[in-house]
């Protein structure tokens, strides 16, 4: 096993200094070292989307990044997005529409949905389905999630108008 | 047909002043999950916790010649390397049979294989280390010598005398056979005008729960107590079996479920690697955690639905179905799963064929055979998808043969809505179903005639759309008839304890469990309604054998019907107890009072008389102010078990509207409908979402999902890129409607709803594809309906 | 699964990256976007001893147009291709292809350099490079090497790059007048690997294809520029001519069989794609009667 390396980054706005083995992926770093277990691991081969986080504002699959690659970066997890209130309306829509059942896909789903809503003000249902097509959910069958994202987009447009 | 519940008392429990029953209310505690602050077993850490990784057989069938752990033991972070033989001193093997499945035979299975590995992926050694990564490194260094044996990998040959017998002590590879002969089948076929036969082939499926199986076993040697953290659907069952095989009393085992990242039946079984994890904790006297990675999940989570079913239907020209006959073959793994057995799925297929229809003539043979593939057992809607796909496929074939519309033939044969109670030829007892009302509602919802017209118009433009219909029945609220009668220590009853706390809020402990379907919410809704308390003041505790009444848990769609009724009855008693005390305090009589909106009120006009908060204060802190002799009791427990009907059958009908690109073989699902009758709806939104989720699993079965084994018994698509699960881009919107026929077995009148979506969705899609391809004379009776399969049927390739 | 242990070096410059590759050769792997390398490592399909992370090399970023050429740095993410105005104007084929690569989170990290060096026969960008007549620029100990895309891909996960070379950029000619393009891939689900795909670049003048480069992917061990296209160039395309070209295409292909499709199904779908592309490029619905989903 090779030696640990020092990294310094921001996680949810907080400065983090850590020692990590090169092979430690970002998802495991967040979960095991920082105890931010809201980021979930579903496949470790980049297909299910449960591990979705934001790095420097862009959504990524944290199982496909090494912790050492986040040197100097700003990482945001579901805990951070929740505490800042950034997705409060989206979460409320998920709650009202029951767009989550077991909740395991939900953090990744919310982050991916927020990514879409930041880029597009009027996504239609097909567009929402396409943007979320890389986030696996086994419980809901997706429709409630699409409904919740659609209604949030509508409400945000209403506020801007 | 909607039936009104029997008796004034039933009416009153569901229609109370601040009732939540029938209402859409958000589930409590969603915030936690949405903020990433849930606690799944895969998140858990305990002091001195070690991680286990299993060395798994790369062969489908092999003798284990030797295991050399030497190099592995010396690697960094390694705590122990343990073989099956070594673990056998801590945990005993088991056999997955139940006495009511006559003739079912299975061989003993050990927690870790001893002498022989019988499927590719079976655990042969455990490596325990300080991290998962370190354990994986060490696992690579464990030197296992195998002698590859011939593997049984084709169910069609499993009973051939030239095929090796996997367990010589069993004599052959036949696990179970069931035969049924009802009515006069031969005479019926002889008297029919047309007979249609087809072989239906189904892809082997697996659940693909997003959170893989995860167990954290914590043997506290000082207390001689084992705490198992596991997202199981049946914690008391796990408690019982862990204790049994580890030589402990049940009271020495506690099972805690935590948040569960999906189950669908996958996490209701006893797995060898999980039993090994419990045993390792006991052996090593420290917490041991096992989290299956995704590849392990594909190779070891139970598979399901691997069937080849020959079906035959006889029909008269006027559309009357005169007989059904099937010969079903299913290839499971090398062991019958424990404790629910791998014969139940086939048994259900035999039970359920033809279920919605009136014909009394039915003959069936089902054989369950062993193979050197992963184990197979109950997965959402157990057997129903097979039975429904075969039945509904045969009905459509019969309709086509006599030139009748598929809806029309169903209308002529579905059991009449006023024919109940009645029984099926396979002995299923139906209390009250609504096949015709459901079909009528479906026709309106989907505008059937409009879609037929659209189909005709588009065909002229070479656009090929199809409509597929599937009627179904669904088992829910099982009594002991399912497992208990066979000797399984699986409880078919559930209990709820409710109490008022010192501030007049309610704490509720239930033996049903939560995996996201809304068990917590339905319990709070019922208790809040029956007790007269706001849902926000009801806290529900579940998933902990130390903290809840003894019960079966949530599976086979029993949570609402059984656990819900227990909640209702317990809340009724608590309400009575509250009113007894209130009457004493207010110098009134209980019949003049009621509880509503967190207060004791006048029964006549709802005027608040005393808040529950105040009543609780008096009871807990000032009983000296109560009249003499009174012993207030602000806690009540009730259990419920279905006694009259072995299962509460529900019914429904589904429809699929789809388009087939005949150049590419791709199917686009345009829309899906479900009309479901599951009795009283406690929370319509949660029911509809269960149905939608279940439908999409069925759509996955219809178009995408299949565990692909090669002839050597290697699972070749054990990852998420190659085993295709339904994603949002390909799924349609699903409209859900209801008919309501409550069960009279309970005051709540609720039947189950969790599996109905999965029961009929694949059948509807398959019928839809065949409907779309009618102009081409192509009929397909296999799923998944991949582009390859469709292009082949169209003879384009 | 967890990746096996490895050493890690963050390259500080292109020469530094090459030094590391020269020193470690086949024992090292370049980490660019990581969207193909990381899954393979997590599944323990590959276990390099050293990872050379080129993620900080700013000189490998950027899309610049000058002198009739567009130069795309190797670290350009697929998401950058989607957003780039130069690409939209000068190489819209790349934009259409990038939109089909996996999912948004993957596109935010995956790079063009990584995709081309990885040379997965099912991937989109190698085929686009061949269709666009791109030049792939590599740096090694001996200096710069400029390799035509048509010569670059040699097999499954195989290119002419040596383990001691780094792909640093691609260059494509800016779109000539009357350029047209067509991109289509068949996947079981959004974002899946293509069962088969077609990236085509053409010049359409006076209702004829004066140039046509249809490059199929997921049909063999590397992108396949269809020779059958020649039969359609500078001609009035009739259904009969298209049918002949289809037949020729079917004969020149030798597609693999896998879990998604048989060889014969890929041949069939290739013909469908050819017909769709010609029909779309020429604005001739009569050449393709079926309806695209």
PDB file of C-alpha atoms in Angstrom, chain C residues 21-159:
ATOM      1  CA  UNK C  21       5.277   7.724 -18.740  1.00  0.00           C
ATOM      2  CA  UNK C  22       8.730   7.063 -20.137  1.00  0.00           C
ATOM      3  CA  UNK C  23       9.974   5.971 -16.729  1.00  0.00           C
ATOM      4  CA  UNK C  24       7.048   3.642 -15.952  1.00  0.00           C
ATOM      5  CA  UNK C  25       5.745   2.594 -19.358  1.00  0.00           C
ATOM      6  CA  UNK C  26       3.056  -0.052 -19.196  1.00  0.00           C
ATOM      7  CA  UNK C  27       2.938   0.023 -15.398  1.00  0.00           C
ATOM      8  CA  UNK C  28       1.412   3.511 -15.517  1.00  0.00           C
ATOM      9  CA  UNK C  29      -1.953   4.730 -16.671  1.00  0.00           C
ATOM     10  CA  UNK C  30      -2.904   8.271 -17.549  1.00  0.00           C
ATOM     11  CA  UNK C  31      -5.816   9.667 -15.559  1.00  0.00           C
ATOM     12  CA  UNK C  32      -7.699  12.187 -17.683  1.00  0.00           C
ATOM     13  CA  UNK C  33     -11.466  12.264 -17.122  1.00  0.00           C
ATOM     14  CA  UNK C  34     -11.423   8.928 -15.351  1.00  0.00           C
ATOM     15  CA  UNK C  35     -14.871   7.916 -16.588  1.00  0.00           C
ATOM     16  CA  UNK C  36     -13.549   4.775 -18.262  1.00  0.00           C
ATOM     17  CA  UNK C  37     -10.441   4.183 -16.167  1.00  0.00           C
ATOM     18  CA  UNK C  38     -12.128   4.416 -12.765  1.00  0.00           C
ATOM     19  CA  UNK C  39     -14.874   1.850 -13.416  1.00  0.00           C
ATOM     20  CA  UNK C  40     -12.234  -0.546 -14.723  1.00  0.00           C
ATOM     21  CA  UNK C  41     -10.093   0.025 -11.638  1.00  0.00           C
ATOM     22  CA  UNK C  42     -13.043  -0.238  -9.267  1.00  0.00           C
ATOM     23  CA  UNK C  43     -13.924  -3.576 -10.854  1.00  0.00           C
ATOM     24  CA  UNK C  44     -10.254  -4.581 -10.605  1.00  0.00           C
ATOM     25  CA  UNK C  45     -10.171  -5.211 -14.347  1.00  0.00           C
ATOM     26  CA  UNK C  46      -7.023  -3.088 -14.447  1.00  0.00           C
ATOM     27  CA  UNK C  47      -4.522  -2.527 -11.640  1.00  0.00           C
ATOM     28  CA  UNK C  48      -1.889   0.003 -12.672  1.00  0.00           C
ATOM     29  CA  UNK C  49       1.042   0.626 -10.359  1.00  0.00           C
ATOM     30  CA  UNK C  50       1.124   4.335 -11.049  1.00  0.00           C
ATOM     31  CA  UNK C  51      -1.578   6.779 -11.979  1.00  0.00           C
ATOM     32  CA  UNK C  52      -0.370   9.877 -13.810  1.00  0.00           C
ATOM     33  CA  UNK C  53      -3.002  12.536 -13.273  1.00  0.00           C
ATOM     34  CA  UNK C  54      -2.915  15.105 -16.074  1.00  0.00           C
ATOM     35  CA  UNK C  55      -5.969  16.935 -14.759  1.00  0.00           C
ATOM     36  CA  UNK C  56      -4.056  20.087 -13.817  1.00  0.00           C
ATOM     37  CA  UNK C  57      -2.406  20.637 -17.208  1.00  0.00           C
ATOM     38  CA  UNK C  58      -3.988  23.890 -18.353  1.00  0.00           C
ATOM     39  CA  UNK C  59      -2.118  23.733 -21.642  1.00  0.00           C
ATOM     40  CA  UNK C  60      -4.321  20.785 -22.584  1.00  0.00           C
ATOM     41  CA  UNK C  61      -7.541  22.738 -22.259  1.00  0.00           C
ATOM     42  CA  UNK C  62      -9.334  24.949 -24.685  1.00  0.00           C
ATOM     43  CA  UNK C  63     -10.940  25.035 -28.088  1.00  0.00           C
ATOM     44  CA  UNK C  64      -9.384  27.482 -30.538  1.00  0.00           C
ATOM     45  CA  UNK C  65     -10.093  28.211 -34.174  1.00  0.00           C
ATOM     46  CA  UNK C  66      -7.421  29.678 -36.420  1.00  0.00           C
ATOM     47  CA  UNK C  67      -6.186  29.349 -39.972  1.00  0.00           C
ATOM     48  CA  UNK C  68      -8.944  27.068 -41.168  1.00  0.00           C
ATOM     49  CA  UNK C  69      -8.369  24.652 -38.297  1.00  0.00           C
ATOM     50  CA  UNK C  70      -9.974  23.992 -34.932  1.00  0.00           C
ATOM     51  CA  UNK C  71      -7.714  22.729 -32.215  1.00  0.00           C
ATOM     52  CA  UNK C  72      -9.310  20.954 -29.291  1.00  0.00           C
ATOM     53  CA  UNK C  73      -7.166  20.327 -26.223  1.00  0.00           C
ATOM     54  CA  UNK C  74      -7.118  16.766 -24.890  1.00  0.00           C
ATOM     55  CA  UNK C  75      -8.595  17.790 -21.548  1.00  0.00           C
ATOM     56  CA  UNK C  76     -11.683  19.302 -23.168  1.00  0.00           C
ATOM     57  CA  UNK C  77     -14.664  17.755 -21.406  1.00  0.00           C
ATOM     58  CA  UNK C  78     -17.617  16.387 -23.358  1.00  0.00           C
ATOM     59  CA  UNK C  79     -19.732  19.032 -21.623  1.00  0.00           C
ATOM     60  CA  UNK C  80     -17.392  21.685 -23.064  1.00  0.00           C
ATOM     61  CA  UNK C  81     -17.959  20.334 -26.564  1.00  0.00           C
ATOM     62  CA  UNK C  82     -21.679  20.705 -25.989  1.00  0.00           C
ATOM     63  CA  UNK C  83     -21.399  24.302 -24.875  1.00  0.00           C
ATOM     64  CA  UNK C  84     -18.769  25.498 -27.330  1.00  0.00           C
ATOM     65  CA  UNK C  85     -19.814  28.036 -29.946  1.00  0.00           C
ATOM     66  CA  UNK C  86     -16.870  27.117 -32.163  1.00  0.00           C
ATOM     67  CA  UNK C  87     -17.889  23.479 -32.177  1.00  0.00           C
ATOM     68  CA  UNK C  88     -21.511  24.337 -32.864  1.00  0.00           C
ATOM     69  CA  UNK C  89     -20.449  26.476 -35.795  1.00  0.00           C
ATOM     70  CA  UNK C  90     -17.566  24.492 -37.218  1.00  0.00           C
ATOM     71  CA  UNK C  91     -18.084  20.866 -36.136  1.00  0.00           C
ATOM     72  CA  UNK C  92     -21.715  20.363 -35.115  1.00  0.00           C
ATOM     73  CA  UNK C  93     -21.253  16.638 -35.573  1.00  0.00           C
ATOM     74  CA  UNK C  94     -19.225  16.694 -32.354  1.00  0.00           C
ATOM     75  CA  UNK C  95     -21.948  18.534 -30.518  1.00  0.00           C
ATOM     76  CA  UNK C  96     -24.579  16.030 -31.598  1.00  0.00           C
ATOM     77  CA  UNK C  97     -22.301  13.140 -30.685  1.00  0.00           C
ATOM     78  CA  UNK C  98     -21.342  14.599 -27.300  1.00  0.00           C
ATOM     79  CA  UNK C  99     -25.022  14.930 -26.408  1.00  0.00           C
ATOM     80  CA  UNK C 100     -25.298  11.160 -26.698  1.00  0.00           C
ATOM     81  CA  UNK C 101     -22.326  10.314 -24.510  1.00  0.00           C
ATOM     82  CA  UNK C 102     -23.570   8.689 -21.287  1.00  0.00           C
ATOM     83  CA  UNK C 103     -25.149  11.164 -18.852  1.00  0.00           C
ATOM     84  CA  UNK C 104     -24.551  14.750 -17.685  1.00  0.00           C
ATOM     85  CA  UNK C 105     -22.376  13.804 -14.703  1.00  0.00           C
ATOM     86  CA  UNK C 106     -20.131  11.676 -16.924  1.00  0.00           C
ATOM     87  CA  UNK C 107     -19.938  14.407 -19.566  1.00  0.00           C
ATOM     88  CA  UNK C 108     -18.745  16.892 -16.971  1.00  0.00           C
ATOM     89  CA  UNK C 109     -15.609  14.805 -16.399  1.00  0.00           C
ATOM     90  CA  UNK C 110     -14.967  12.703 -19.481  1.00  0.00           C
ATOM     91  CA  UNK C 111     -12.432  14.173 -21.899  1.00  0.00           C
ATOM     92  CA  UNK C 112     -11.895  13.944 -25.625  1.00  0.00           C
ATOM     93  CA  UNK C 113      -8.278  12.914 -25.125  1.00  0.00           C
ATOM     94  CA  UNK C 114      -9.276  10.153 -22.778  1.00  0.00           C
ATOM     95  CA  UNK C 115     -12.035   8.916 -25.063  1.00  0.00           C
ATOM     96  CA  UNK C 116      -9.768   8.777 -28.112  1.00  0.00           C
ATOM     97  CA  UNK C 117      -6.833   7.190 -26.284  1.00  0.00           C
ATOM     98  CA  UNK C 118      -9.165   4.603 -24.705  1.00  0.00           C
ATOM     99  CA  UNK C 119     -10.531   3.685 -28.146  1.00  0.00           C
ATOM    100  CA  UNK C 120     -13.632   1.825 -27.050  1.00  0.00           C
ATOM    101  CA  UNK C 121     -15.144   0.599 -30.330  1.00  0.00           C
ATOM    102  CA  UNK C 122     -18.604   1.519 -29.015  1.00  0.00           C
ATOM    103  CA  UNK C 123     -17.749   5.125 -28.275  1.00  0.00           C
ATOM    104  CA  UNK C 124     -18.809   8.130 -30.289  1.00  0.00           C
ATOM    105  CA  UNK C 125     -15.826  10.443 -30.565  1.00  0.00           C
ATOM    106  CA  UNK C 126     -13.383   8.121 -32.358  1.00  0.00           C
ATOM    107  CA  UNK C 127     -15.920   7.680 -35.134  1.00  0.00           C
ATOM    108  CA  UNK C 128     -16.438  11.455 -35.306  1.00  0.00           C
ATOM    109  CA  UNK C 129     -12.704  12.040 -35.658  1.00  0.00           C
ATOM    110  CA  UNK C 130     -12.569   9.717 -38.628  1.00  0.00           C
ATOM    111  CA  UNK C 131     -15.653  11.311 -40.166  1.00  0.00           C
ATOM    112  CA  UNK C 132     -14.151  14.783 -39.706  1.00  0.00           C
ATOM    113  CA  UNK C 133     -10.755  13.799 -41.072  1.00  0.00           C
ATOM    114  CA  UNK C 134      -9.173  14.929 -37.834  1.00  0.00           C
ATOM    115  CA  UNK C 135      -5.501  14.822 -36.933  1.00  0.00           C
ATOM    116  CA  UNK C 136      -4.574  13.492 -33.544  1.00  0.00           C
ATOM    117  CA  UNK C 137      -1.594  15.166 -31.919  1.00  0.00           C
ATOM    118  CA  UNK C 138       0.577  13.239 -29.494  1.00  0.00           C
ATOM    119  CA  UNK C 139       3.662  14.177 -27.536  1.00  0.00           C
ATOM    120  CA  UNK C 140       6.384  11.745 -26.624  1.00  0.00           C
ATOM    121  CA  UNK C 141      10.045  11.727 -25.670  1.00  0.00           C
ATOM    122  CA  UNK C 142      10.858  12.155 -29.356  1.00  0.00           C
ATOM    123  CA  UNK C 143       8.600  15.177 -29.696  1.00  0.00           C
ATOM    124  CA  UNK C 144       5.297  15.744 -31.428  1.00  0.00           C
ATOM    125  CA  UNK C 145       3.572  13.223 -33.630  1.00  0.00           C
ATOM    126  CA  UNK C 146       0.638  14.085 -35.887  1.00  0.00           C
ATOM    127  CA  UNK C 147      -1.513  11.086 -36.722  1.00  0.00           C
ATOM    128  CA  UNK C 148      -4.488  11.065 -39.084  1.00  0.00           C
ATOM    129  CA  UNK C 149      -7.576   9.762 -37.283  1.00  0.00           C
ATOM    130  CA  UNK C 150      -8.049   7.205 -40.039  1.00  0.00           C
ATOM    131  CA  UNK C 151      -4.742   5.628 -38.967  1.00  0.00           C
ATOM    132  CA  UNK C 152      -5.063   6.145 -35.238  1.00  0.00           C
ATOM    133  CA  UNK C 153      -7.432   3.382 -34.107  1.00  0.00           C
ATOM    134  CA  UNK C 154      -6.075  -0.115 -34.509  1.00  0.00           C
ATOM    135  CA  UNK C 155      -8.230  -2.406 -32.413  1.00  0.00           C
ATOM    136  CA  UNK C 156     -10.335  -2.845 -29.284  1.00  0.00           C
ATOM    137  CA  UNK C 157      -8.845  -0.375 -26.776  1.00  0.00           C
ATOM    138  CA  UNK C 158      -5.852  -0.151 -29.132  1.00  0.00           C
ATOM    139  CA  UNK C 159      -4.345   2.857 -30.822  1.00  0.00           C
TER     140      UNK C 159
END
